[in-house]
CSV table of C-alpha atoms in Angstrom, one decimal:
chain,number,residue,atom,x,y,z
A,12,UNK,CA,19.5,8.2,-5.8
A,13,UNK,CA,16.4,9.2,-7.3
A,14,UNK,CA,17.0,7.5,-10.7
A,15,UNK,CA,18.1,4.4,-8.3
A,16,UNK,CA,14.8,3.6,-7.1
A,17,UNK,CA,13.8,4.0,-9.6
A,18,UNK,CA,16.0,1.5,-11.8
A,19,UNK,CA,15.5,-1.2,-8.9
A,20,UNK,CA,11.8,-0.5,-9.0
A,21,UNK,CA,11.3,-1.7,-12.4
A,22,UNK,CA,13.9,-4.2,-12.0
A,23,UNK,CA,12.3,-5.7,-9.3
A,24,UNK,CA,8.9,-5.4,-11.2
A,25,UNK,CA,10.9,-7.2,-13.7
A,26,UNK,CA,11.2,-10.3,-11.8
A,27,UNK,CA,8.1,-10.3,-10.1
A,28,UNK,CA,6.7,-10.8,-13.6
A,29,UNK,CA,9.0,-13.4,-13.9
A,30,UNK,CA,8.3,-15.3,-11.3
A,31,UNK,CA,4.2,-14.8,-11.8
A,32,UNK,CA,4.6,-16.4,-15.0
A,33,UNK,CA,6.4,-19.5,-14.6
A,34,UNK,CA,6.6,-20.4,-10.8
A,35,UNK,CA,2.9,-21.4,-10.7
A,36,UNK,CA,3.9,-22.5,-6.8
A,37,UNK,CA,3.5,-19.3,-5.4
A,38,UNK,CA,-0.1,-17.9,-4.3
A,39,UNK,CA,-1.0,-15.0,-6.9
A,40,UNK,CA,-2.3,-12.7,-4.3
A,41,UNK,CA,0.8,-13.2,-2.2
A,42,UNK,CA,3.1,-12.3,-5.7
A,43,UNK,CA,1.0,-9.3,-5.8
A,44,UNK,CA,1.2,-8.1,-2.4
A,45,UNK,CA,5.1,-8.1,-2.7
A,46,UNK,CA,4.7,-6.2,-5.7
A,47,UNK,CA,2.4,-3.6,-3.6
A,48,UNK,CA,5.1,-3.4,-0.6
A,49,UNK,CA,7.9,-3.0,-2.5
A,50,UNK,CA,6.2,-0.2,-5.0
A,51,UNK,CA,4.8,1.1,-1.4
A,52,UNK,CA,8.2,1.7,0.1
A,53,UNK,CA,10.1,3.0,-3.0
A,54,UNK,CA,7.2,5.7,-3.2
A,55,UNK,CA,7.4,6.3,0.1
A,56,UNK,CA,11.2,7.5,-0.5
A,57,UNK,CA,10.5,10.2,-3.5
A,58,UNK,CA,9.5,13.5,-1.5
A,59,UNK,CA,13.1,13.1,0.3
A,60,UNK,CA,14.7,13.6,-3.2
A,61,UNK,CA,11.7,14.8,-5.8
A,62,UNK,CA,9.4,17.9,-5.3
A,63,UNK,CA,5.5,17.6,-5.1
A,64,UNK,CA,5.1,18.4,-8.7
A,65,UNK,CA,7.5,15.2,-9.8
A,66,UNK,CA,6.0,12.8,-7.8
A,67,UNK,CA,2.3,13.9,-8.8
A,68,UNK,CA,3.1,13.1,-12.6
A,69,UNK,CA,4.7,9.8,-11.4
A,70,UNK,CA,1.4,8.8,-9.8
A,71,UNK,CA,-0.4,10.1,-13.3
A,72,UNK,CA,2.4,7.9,-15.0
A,73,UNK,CA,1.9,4.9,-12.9
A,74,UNK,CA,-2.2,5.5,-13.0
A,75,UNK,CA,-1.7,5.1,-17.0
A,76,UNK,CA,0.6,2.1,-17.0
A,77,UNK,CA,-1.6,-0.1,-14.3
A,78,UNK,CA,-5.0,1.0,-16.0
A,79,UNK,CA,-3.2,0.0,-20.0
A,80,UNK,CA,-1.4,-3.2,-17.7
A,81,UNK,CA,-5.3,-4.0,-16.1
A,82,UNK,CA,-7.1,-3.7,-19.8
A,83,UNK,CA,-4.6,-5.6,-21.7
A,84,UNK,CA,-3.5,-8.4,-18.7
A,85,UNK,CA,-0.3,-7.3,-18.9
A,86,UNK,CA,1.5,-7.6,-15.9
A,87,UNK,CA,0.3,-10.9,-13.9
A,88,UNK,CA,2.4,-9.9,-10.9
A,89,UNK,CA,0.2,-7.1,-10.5
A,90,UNK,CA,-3.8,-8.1,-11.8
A,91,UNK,CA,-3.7,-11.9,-10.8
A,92,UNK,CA,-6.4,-11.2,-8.1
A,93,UNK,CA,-9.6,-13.7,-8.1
A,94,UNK,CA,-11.8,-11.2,-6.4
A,95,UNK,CA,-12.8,-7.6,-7.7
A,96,UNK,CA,-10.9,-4.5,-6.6
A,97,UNK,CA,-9.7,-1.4,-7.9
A,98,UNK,CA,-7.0,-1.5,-5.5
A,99,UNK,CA,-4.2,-0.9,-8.5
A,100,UNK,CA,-5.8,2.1,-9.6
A,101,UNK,CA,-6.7,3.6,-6.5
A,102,UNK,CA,-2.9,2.7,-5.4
A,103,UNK,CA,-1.7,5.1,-8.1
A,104,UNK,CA,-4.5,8.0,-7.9
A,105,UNK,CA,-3.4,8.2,-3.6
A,106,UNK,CA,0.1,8.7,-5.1
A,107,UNK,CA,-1.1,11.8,-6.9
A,108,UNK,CA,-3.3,12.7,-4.4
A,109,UNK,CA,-0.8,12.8,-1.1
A,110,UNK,CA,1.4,14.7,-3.1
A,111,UNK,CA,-0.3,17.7,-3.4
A,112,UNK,CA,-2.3,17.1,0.2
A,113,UNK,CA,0.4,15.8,2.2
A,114,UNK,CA,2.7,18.8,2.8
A,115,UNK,CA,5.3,16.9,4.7
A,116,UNK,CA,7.6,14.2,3.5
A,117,UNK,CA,7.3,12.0,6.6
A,118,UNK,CA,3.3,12.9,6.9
A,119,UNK,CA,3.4,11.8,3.0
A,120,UNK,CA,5.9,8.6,4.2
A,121,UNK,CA,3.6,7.2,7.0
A,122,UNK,CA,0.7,7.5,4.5
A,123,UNK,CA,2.5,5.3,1.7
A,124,UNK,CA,4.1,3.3,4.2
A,125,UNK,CA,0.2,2.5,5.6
A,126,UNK,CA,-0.5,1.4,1.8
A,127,UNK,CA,2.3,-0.3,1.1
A,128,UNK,CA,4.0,-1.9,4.2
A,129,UNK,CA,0.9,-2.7,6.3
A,130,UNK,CA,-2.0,-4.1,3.9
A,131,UNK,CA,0.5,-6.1,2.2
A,132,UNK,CA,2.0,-7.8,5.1
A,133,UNK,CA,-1.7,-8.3,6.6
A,134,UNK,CA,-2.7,-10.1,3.4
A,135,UNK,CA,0.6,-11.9,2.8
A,136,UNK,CA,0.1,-13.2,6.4
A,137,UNK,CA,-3.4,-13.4,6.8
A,138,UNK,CA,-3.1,-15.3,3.3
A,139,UNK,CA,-0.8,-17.8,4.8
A,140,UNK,CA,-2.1,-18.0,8.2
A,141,UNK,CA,-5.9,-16.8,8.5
A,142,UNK,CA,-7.4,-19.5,7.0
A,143,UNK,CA,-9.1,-21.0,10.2
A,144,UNK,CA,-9.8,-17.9,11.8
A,145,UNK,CA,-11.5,-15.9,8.8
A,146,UNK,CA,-14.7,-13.7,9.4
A,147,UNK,CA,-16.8,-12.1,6.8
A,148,UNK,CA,-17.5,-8.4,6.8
A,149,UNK,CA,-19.4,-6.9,3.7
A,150,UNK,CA,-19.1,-9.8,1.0
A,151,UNK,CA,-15.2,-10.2,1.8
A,152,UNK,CA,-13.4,-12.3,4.0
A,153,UNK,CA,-11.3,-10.9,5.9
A,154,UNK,CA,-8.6,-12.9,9.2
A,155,UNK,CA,-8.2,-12.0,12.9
A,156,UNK,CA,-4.6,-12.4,11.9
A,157,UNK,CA,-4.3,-10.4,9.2
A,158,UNK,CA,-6.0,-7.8,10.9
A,159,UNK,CA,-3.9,-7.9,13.8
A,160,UNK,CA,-1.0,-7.7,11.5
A,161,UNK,CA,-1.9,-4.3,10.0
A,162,UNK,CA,-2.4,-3.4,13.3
A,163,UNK,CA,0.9,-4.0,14.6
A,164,UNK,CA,2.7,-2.7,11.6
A,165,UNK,CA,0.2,0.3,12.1
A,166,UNK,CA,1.7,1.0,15.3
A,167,UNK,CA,5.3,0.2,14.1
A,168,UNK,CA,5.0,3.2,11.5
A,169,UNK,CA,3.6,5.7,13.7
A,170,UNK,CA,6.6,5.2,16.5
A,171,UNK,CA,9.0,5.6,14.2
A,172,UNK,CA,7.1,8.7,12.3
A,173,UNK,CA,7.1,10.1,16.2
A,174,UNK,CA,10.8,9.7,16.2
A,175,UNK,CA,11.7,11.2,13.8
A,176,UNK,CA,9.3,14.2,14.0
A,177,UNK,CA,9.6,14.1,17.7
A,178,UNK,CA,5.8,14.5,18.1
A,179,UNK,CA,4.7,14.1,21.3
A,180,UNK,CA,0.5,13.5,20.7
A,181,UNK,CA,0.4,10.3,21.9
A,182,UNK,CA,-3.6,10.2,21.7
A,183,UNK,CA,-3.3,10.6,18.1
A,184,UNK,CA,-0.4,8.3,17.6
A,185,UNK,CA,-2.4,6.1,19.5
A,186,UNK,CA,-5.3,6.9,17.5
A,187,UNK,CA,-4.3,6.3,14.0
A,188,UNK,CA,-3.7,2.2,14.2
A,189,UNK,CA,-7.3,1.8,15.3
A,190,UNK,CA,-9.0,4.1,13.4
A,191,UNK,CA,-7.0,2.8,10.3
A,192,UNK,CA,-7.5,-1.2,11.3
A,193,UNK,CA,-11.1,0.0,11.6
A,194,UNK,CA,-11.1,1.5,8.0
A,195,UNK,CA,-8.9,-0.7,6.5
A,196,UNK,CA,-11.6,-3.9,7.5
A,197,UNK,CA,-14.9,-1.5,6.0
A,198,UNK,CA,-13.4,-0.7,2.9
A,199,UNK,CA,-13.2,-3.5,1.0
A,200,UNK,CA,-13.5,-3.8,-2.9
A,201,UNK,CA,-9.6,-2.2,-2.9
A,202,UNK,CA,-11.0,1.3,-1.8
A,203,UNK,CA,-9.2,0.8,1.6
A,204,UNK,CA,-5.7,1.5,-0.9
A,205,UNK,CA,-7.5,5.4,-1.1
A,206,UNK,CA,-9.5,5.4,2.2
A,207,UNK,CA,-6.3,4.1,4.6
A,208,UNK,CA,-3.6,6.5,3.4
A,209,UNK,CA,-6.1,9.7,3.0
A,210,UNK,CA,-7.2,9.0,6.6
A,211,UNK,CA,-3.1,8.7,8.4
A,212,UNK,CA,-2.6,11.8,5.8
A,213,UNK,CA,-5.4,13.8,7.2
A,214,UNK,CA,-5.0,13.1,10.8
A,215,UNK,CA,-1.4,13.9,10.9
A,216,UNK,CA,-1.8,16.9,9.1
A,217,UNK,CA,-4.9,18.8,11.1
A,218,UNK,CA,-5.2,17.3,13.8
């Protein structure tokens, strides 16, 4: 299973690549926003079937490829961004990171699921549909609909992470898609890909 994902992951890397390169059609940030939810999901798989240890030196792993894939233009599916963000890198270092703060597989799950599932559907979405109902926060632009989209995935998440852990603190179930929308909107630049996951990490953990 383990070996699976990762197979698939690079096969689907594969045709992202693909597709970046000569189907000119589709919107670069969208091609590398499906990159980012799919990578998000796989990674959010490994602590069920690789200890803490394994999945830190994947993030190292992945931390080198993206940084040698970012200096050389490597991979377009991943790099063809028109603004500037370190969102790749960061993406990679939060793998390394929740592995050795997380402590819990789901805690780690709902972390990489914030990273992966809900900013790339909000930018996908607020991509495709935000154009008329864009605001500006900090030099970025950000859409009331993409917004509202990480929100509603936000929430999505944490049901499901009560579920299965059968927590009952609704106040900070509750808590966690706001504060995260909040974050996600104020850190811009790509810092919300460190800043988002750290923060559902954090709160599920202590508090």
């Amino acid at each position: 299973m383990a070996l699976l994902t990762v197979v698939v992951a690079f096969i689907f890397l594969a045709v992202a690549e693909y597709v970046a390169r000569t189907q000119r059609k589709f919107h670069s940030e969208t091609m590398r926003k499906t990159v980012h939810i799919v990578a998000g999901c796989v990674v959010a798989t490994w602590p069920f079937y690789f200890p803490w240890w394994m999945i830190g030196l994947l993030g190292l792993a992945a931390l080198v490829v993206i940084a040698i894939s970012l200096q050389y233009k490597t991979f377009h599916s991943i790099y063809g961004v028109n603004r500037r963000s370190i969102g790749e890198i960061l993406f990679a270092v939060t793998i390394g990171l929740l592995a050795f703060l997380a402590g819990n597989r789901w805690i780690f799950a709902a972390a990489m699921l914030h990273l992966g599932l809900a900013d790339g559907l909000a930018a996908i979405i607020g991509v495709k549909y935000g154009k008329r109902n864009r605001y500006k926060l900090l030099g970025y632009y950000k859409s009331w609909v993409g917004t509202a989209t990480f929100f509603a995935v936000s929430a999505i998440i944490m049901i499901a992470y009560a579920a299965v852990t059968h927590s009952h603190d609704f106040t900070l179930l509750a808590s966690v898609p706001l504060l995260t929308t909040l974050v996600e909107n104020f850190a811009v630049a790509g810092t919300d890909n460190l800043l988002v996951p750290l923060m559902v990490a954090g709160m599920l953990k202590f508090f």
